[in-house]
Coordinates of C-alpha atoms and ligand atoms in Angstrom, one line a residue:
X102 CA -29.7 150.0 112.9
X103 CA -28.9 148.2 116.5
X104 CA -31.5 146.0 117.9
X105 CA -33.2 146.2 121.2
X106 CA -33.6 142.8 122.7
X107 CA -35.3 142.5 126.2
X108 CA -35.1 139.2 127.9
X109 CA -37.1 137.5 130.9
X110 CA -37.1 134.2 132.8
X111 CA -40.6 132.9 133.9
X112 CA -42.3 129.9 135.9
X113 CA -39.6 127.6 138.3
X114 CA -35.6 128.8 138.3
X115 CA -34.1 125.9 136.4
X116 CA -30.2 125.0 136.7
X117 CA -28.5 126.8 132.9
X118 CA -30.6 129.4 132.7
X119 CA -27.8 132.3 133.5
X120 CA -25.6 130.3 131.2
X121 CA -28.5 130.7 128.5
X122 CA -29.1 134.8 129.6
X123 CA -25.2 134.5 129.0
X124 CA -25.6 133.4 125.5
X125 CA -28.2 135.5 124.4
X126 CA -26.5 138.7 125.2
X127 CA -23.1 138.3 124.7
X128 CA -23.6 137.1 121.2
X129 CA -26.2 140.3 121.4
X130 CA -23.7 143.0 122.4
X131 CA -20.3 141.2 121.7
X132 CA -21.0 139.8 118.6
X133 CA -23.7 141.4 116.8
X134 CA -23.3 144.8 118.6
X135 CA -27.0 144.2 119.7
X136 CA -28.5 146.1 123.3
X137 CA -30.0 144.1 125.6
X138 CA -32.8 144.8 128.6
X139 CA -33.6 142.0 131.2
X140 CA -37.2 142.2 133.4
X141 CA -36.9 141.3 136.7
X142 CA -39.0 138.3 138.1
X143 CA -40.6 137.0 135.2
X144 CA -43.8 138.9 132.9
X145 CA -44.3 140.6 136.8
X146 CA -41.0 142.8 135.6
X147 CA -42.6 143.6 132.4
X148 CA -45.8 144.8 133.7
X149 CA -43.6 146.9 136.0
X150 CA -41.5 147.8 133.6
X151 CA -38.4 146.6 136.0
X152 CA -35.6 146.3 133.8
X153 CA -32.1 145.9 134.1
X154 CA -28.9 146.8 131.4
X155 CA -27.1 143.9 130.6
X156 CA -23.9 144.3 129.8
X157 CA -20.5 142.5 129.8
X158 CA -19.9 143.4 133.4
X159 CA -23.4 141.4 134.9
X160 CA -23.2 138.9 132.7
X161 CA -19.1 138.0 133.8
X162 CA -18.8 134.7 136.2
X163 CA -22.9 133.5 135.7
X164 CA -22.1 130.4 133.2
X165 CA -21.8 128.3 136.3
X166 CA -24.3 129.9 138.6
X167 CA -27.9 128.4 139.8
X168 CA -31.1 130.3 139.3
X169 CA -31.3 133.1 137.8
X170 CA -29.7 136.5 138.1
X171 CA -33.1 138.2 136.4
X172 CA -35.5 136.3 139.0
X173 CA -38.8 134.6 138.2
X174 CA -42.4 134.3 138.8
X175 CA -44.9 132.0 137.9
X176 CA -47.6 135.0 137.0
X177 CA -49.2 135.1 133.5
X178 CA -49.7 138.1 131.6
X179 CA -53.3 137.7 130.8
X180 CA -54.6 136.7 134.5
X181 CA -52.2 138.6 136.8
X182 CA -53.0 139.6 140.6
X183 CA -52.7 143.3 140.6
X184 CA -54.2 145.4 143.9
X185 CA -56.1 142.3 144.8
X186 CA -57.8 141.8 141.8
X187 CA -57.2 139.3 138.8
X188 CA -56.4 141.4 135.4
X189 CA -55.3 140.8 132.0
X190 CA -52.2 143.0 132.1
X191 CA -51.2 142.8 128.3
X192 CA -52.0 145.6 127.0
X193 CA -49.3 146.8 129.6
X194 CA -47.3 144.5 128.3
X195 CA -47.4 145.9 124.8
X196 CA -46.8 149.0 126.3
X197 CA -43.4 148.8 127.6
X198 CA -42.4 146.6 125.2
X199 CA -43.0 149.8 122.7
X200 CA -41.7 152.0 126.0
X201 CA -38.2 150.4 126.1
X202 CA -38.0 150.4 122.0
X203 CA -38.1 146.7 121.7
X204 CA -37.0 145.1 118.5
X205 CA -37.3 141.5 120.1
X206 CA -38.2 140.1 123.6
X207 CA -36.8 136.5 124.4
X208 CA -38.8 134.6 127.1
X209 CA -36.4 131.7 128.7
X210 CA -39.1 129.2 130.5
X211 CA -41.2 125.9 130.6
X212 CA -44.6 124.6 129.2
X213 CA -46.6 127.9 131.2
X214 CA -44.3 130.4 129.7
X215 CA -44.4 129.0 126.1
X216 CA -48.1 129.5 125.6
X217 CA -47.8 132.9 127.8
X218 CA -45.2 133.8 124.9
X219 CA -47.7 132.9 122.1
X220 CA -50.4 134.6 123.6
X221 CA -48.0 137.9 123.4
X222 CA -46.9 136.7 119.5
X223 CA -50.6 137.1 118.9
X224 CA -50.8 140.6 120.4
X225 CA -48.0 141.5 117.7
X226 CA -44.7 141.3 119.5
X227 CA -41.8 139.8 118.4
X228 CA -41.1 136.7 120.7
X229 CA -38.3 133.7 120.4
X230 CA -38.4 131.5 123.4
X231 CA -36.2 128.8 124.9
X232 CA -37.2 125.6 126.8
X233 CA -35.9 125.4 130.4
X234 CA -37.3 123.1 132.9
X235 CA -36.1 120.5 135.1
X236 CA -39.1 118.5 134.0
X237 CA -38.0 117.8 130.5
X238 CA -41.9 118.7 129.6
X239 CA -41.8 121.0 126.6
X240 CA -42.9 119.6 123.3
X241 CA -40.8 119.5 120.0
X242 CA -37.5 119.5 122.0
X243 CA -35.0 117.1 122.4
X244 CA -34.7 118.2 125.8
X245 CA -34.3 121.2 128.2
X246 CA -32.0 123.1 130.4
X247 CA -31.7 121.9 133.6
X248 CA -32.6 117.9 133.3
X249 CA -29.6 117.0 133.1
X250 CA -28.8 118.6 136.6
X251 CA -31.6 117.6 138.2
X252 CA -30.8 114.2 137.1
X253 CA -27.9 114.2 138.2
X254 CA -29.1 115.3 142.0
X255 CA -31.9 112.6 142.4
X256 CA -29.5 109.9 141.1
X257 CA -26.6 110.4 143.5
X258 CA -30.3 110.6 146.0
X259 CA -31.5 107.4 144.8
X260 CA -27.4 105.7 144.9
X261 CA -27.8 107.6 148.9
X262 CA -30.6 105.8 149.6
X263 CA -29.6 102.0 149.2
X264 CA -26.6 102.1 151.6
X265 CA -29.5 103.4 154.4
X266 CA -32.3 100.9 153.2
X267 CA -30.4 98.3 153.2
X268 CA -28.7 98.3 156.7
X269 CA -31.9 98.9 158.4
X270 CA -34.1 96.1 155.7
X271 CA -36.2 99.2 155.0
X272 CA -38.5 100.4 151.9
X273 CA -37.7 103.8 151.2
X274 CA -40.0 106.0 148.7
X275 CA -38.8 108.9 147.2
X276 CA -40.3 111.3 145.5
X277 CA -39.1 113.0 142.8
X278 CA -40.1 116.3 141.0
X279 CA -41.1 116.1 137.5
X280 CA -44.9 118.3 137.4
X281 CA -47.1 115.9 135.7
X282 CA -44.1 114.1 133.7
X283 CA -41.9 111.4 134.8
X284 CA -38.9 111.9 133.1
X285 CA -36.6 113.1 135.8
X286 CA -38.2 110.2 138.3
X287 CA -37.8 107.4 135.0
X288 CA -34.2 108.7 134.4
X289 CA -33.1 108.8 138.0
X290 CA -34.4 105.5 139.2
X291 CA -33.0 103.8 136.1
X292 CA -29.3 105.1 136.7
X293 CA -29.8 104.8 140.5
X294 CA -31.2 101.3 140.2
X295 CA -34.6 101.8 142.2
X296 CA -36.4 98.5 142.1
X297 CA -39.6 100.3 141.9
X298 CA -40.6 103.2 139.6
X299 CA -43.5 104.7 139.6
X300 CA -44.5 107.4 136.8
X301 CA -47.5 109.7 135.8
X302 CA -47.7 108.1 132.2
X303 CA -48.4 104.6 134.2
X304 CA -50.9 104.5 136.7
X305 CA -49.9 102.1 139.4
X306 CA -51.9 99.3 141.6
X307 CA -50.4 99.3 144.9
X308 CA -50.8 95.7 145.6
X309 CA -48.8 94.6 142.9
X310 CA -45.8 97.4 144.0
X311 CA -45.9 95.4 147.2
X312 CA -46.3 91.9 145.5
X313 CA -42.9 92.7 143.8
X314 CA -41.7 94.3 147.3
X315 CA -42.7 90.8 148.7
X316 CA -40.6 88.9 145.9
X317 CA -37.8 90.6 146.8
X318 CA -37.8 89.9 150.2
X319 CA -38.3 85.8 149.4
X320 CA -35.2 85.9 147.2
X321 CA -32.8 87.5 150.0
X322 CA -33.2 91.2 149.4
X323 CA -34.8 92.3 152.3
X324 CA -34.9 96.0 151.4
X325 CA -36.5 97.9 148.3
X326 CA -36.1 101.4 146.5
X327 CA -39.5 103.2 145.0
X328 CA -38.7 106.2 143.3
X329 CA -42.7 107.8 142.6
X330 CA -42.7 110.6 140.7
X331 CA -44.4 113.6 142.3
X332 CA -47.1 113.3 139.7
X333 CA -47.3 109.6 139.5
X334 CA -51.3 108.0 140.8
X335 CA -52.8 105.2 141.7
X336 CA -55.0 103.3 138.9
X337 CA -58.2 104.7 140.9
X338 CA -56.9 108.7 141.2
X339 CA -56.1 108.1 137.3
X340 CA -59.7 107.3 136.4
X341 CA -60.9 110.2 138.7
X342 CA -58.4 112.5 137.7
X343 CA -59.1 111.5 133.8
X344 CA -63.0 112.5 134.6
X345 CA -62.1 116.0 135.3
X346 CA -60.1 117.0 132.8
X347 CA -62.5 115.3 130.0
X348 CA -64.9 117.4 131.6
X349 CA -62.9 120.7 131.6
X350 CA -62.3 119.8 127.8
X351 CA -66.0 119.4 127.0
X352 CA -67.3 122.3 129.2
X353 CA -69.0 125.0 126.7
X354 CA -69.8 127.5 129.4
X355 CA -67.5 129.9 131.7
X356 CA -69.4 128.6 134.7
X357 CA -68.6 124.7 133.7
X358 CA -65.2 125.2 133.3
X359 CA -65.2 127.1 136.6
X360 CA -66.6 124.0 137.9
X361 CA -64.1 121.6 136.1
X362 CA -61.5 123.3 137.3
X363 CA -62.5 123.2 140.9
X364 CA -62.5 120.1 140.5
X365 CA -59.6 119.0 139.5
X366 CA -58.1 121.4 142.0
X367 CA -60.1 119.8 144.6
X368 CA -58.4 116.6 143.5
X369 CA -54.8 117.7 143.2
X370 CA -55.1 118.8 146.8
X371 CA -55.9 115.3 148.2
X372 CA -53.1 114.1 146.0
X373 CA -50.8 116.2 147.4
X374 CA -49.5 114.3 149.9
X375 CA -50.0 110.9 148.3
X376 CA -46.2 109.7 148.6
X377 CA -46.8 109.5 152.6
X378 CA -49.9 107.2 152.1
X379 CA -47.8 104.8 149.2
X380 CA -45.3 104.7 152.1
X381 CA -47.9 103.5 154.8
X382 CA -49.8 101.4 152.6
X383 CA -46.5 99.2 151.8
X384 CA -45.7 99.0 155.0
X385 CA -49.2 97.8 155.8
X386 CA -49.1 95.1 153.1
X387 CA -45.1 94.1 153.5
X388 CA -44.8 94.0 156.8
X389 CA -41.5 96.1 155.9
X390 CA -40.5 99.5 157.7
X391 CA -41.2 102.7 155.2
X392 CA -39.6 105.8 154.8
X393 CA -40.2 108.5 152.5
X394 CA -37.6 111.1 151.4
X395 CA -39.0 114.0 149.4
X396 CA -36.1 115.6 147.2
X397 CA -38.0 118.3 146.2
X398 CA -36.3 122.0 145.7
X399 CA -33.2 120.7 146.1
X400 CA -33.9 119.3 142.5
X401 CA -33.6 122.7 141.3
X402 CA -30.8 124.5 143.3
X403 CA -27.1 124.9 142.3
X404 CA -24.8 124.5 140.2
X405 CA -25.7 123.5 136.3
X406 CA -23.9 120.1 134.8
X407 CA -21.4 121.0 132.1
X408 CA -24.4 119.4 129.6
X409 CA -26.8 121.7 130.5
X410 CA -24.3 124.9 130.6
X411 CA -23.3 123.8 126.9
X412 CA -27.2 122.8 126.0
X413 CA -28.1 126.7 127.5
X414 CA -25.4 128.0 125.5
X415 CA -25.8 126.3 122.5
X416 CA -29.8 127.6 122.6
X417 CA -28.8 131.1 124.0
X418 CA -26.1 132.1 121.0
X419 CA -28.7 130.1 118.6
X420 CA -31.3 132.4 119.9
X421 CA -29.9 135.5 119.1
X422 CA -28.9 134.7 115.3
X423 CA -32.3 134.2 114.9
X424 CA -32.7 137.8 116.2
X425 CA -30.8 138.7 114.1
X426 CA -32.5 137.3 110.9
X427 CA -35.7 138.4 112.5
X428 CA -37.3 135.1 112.8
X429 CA -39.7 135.3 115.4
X430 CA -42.6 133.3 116.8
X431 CA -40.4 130.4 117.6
X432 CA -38.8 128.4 120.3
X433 CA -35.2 127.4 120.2
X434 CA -35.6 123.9 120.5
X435 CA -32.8 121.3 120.7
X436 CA -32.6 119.0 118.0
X437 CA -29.5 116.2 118.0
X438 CA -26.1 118.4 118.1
X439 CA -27.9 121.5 116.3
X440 CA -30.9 123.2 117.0
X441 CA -33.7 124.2 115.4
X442 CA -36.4 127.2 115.0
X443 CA -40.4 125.8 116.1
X444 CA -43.2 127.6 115.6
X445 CA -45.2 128.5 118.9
X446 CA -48.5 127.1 117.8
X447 CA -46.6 123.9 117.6
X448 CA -45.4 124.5 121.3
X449 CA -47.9 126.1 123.5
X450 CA -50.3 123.9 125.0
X451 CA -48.6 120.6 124.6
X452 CA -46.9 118.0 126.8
X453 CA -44.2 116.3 126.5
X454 CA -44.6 112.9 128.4
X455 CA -42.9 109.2 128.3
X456 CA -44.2 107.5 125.2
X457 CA -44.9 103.9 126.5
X458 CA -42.7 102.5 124.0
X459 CA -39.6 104.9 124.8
X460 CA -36.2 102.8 125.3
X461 CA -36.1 104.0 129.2
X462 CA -39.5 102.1 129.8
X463 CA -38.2 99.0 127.7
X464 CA -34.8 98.9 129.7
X465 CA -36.7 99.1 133.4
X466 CA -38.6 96.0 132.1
X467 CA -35.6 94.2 131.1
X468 CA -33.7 94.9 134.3
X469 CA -36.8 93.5 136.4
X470 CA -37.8 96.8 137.4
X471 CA -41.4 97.2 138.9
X472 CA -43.5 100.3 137.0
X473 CA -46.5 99.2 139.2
X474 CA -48.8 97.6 136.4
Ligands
F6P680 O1 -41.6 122.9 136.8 C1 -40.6 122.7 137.7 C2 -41.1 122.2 139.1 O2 -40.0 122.1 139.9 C3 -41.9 121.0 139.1 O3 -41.1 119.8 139.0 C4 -42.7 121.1 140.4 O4 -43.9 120.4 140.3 C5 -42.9 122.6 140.4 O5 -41.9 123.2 139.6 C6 -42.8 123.2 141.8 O6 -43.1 124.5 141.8 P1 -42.9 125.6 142.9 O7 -41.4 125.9 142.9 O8 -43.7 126.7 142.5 O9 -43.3 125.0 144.2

């Protein structure tokens, strides 16, 4: 009997994830003689039942392409704007997953999309997932597609930055992407050398970034690199921040989690542009000029590193074996040079952030790096 796979990419466009579409459905069609759907723009294709034929022709020459060639969204399945209103559109869902004869639908995204997939397991579909994200996030995998090349971007950034700071003796902060995880700021300001790094997983006290700013300047090195990771606080915001979300954890009622949540929203919005005030607040307690460079999308755009086209791939062909012995439920996770089949449950809802013992955090401390406590 041939199997019907649909596939989808949801949440932020992460560098390897044509390359992973690529190895899901040519190991579908060419190898197993499998046929395979995609949805356009994330679960918002599914709901619409947009789909695509994927065939050997649309998937030639992607391997090396950014984005991806199905589109995205960041809307969830069980709270989607439709006609102005908020709905729970799964039973849709269900729907045209029956309507287009699935035996199997593969959902390609990030921490969002893996408890959106469970949340369709448990309305009886058959789901495998794979974990993309330039935020390297998504628990119980080694890593995921599209760290690597966002890695790669803010470190050649980072090496950008010192030839400018230092002919004008300037600070310069940049900001890196990363969502509430400071991976990609941790890995990038350790290959670039930043002399300060500043993460979410270690609240920082600005004084002491500009005590060791100060330091610098005594021994001779009149300039200084902070790379702050877009989620990275100060020691006050942390405790603030901390508040909220114990509250939103304790609240019992609809109406306190409403409130929770507002607040917490509340404070992301005054964090938002919290890089700009790190920058003047140095300069205030240096003396030093400040600049701020925010890298931003630019994180996210072009072409994939060879390591995350052969990660993608690696997960993609993986992917559709396990199709293929029906195993479903799962994420394709990296592990080592293999890979290996997770439960959902064990996924959804989890973070993955810098354990304060991880090797990356011991080498910044050895090379004299400043990680603002
Ligand atoms: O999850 C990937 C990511 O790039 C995060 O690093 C960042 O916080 C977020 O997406 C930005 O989202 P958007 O593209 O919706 O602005």
């Amino acid at each position: 009997m041939t199997k019907y796979i649909g596939i989808l990419t949801a949440g932020g466009d992460s560098p390897g994830l044509n390359a992973a579409i690529r190895g899901v459905g040519k190991t579908a069609f060419g190898y197993y003689g499998m046929q395979v759907i995609g949805f356009r723009d994330g679960f918002r294709g599914l709901v619409d039942n947009r789909t695509v034929r994927l065939d050997a022709d649309n998937l030639a020459g992607i391997l090396t392409v950014g984005g991806t060639i199905l589109g995205t969204s960041r809307d969830k399945p069980h709270r989607m704007t439709v006609g102005g209103k908020t709905r729970d559109m799964t039973d849709v869902i269900v729907e045209n997953y029956e309507a287009n004869h699935l035996d199997a639908l593969v959902c390609l995204g990030g921490g969002g999309t893996q408890k959106n997939a469970l949340r369709l397991m448990q309305k009886g579909l058959n789901i495998i997932t794979m974990p993309k994200t330039i935020d390297n996030d998504v628990a119980m995998t080694d890593t995921t597609f599209g760290f690597d090349t966002a890695l790669g971007i803010a470190t050649e950034a980072v090496d950008r930055l010192h030839s400018t700071a230092h002919s004008h003796h300037r600070i310069i902060v940049v900001e890196i992407m990363g969502h509430r995880a400071g991976w990609l700021a941790l890995g990038a300001g350790l290959a670039g050398g930043a002399d300060v790094i500043l993460l979410p997983e270690i609240p920082y006290d600005t004084e002491r970034v500009a005590e060791a700013i100060t330091k610098r300047v005594r021994s001779g090195r009149n300039f200084s690199i902070v790379a702050v990771a877009e989620g990275a606080m100060s020691q006050n915001e942390a405790v603030r921040f901390q508040a909220a979300e114990a509250k939103k954890a304790k609240a019992e009622k609809k109406s306190q989690k409403k409130e929770a949540r507002a607040e917490l929203a509340e404070l992301a919005q005054q964090h938002a542009d919290h890089t700009l005030g790190l920058s003047r607040r140095l300069e205030e307690l240096t003396g030093l000029e400040s600049r701020v460079t925010i890298l931003g999308h630019l994180q996210r755009g072009g072409t994939p590193s060879a390591a995350d086209r052969l990660l993608a791939t690696r997960l993609g062909t993986a992917c559709t074996d396990l199709i293929n012995q029906e195993v479903y439920g799962v994420m394709v996770a990296a592990r080592g040079e293999g890979t290996e089949a997770v439960p959902l449950e064990q996924v959804a809802g989890k973070r993955k952030l810098i354990p304060p013992d991880h090797p990356w955090i011991a080498s910044a401390r050895r090379v004299g790096t400043n990680l603002g406590d």
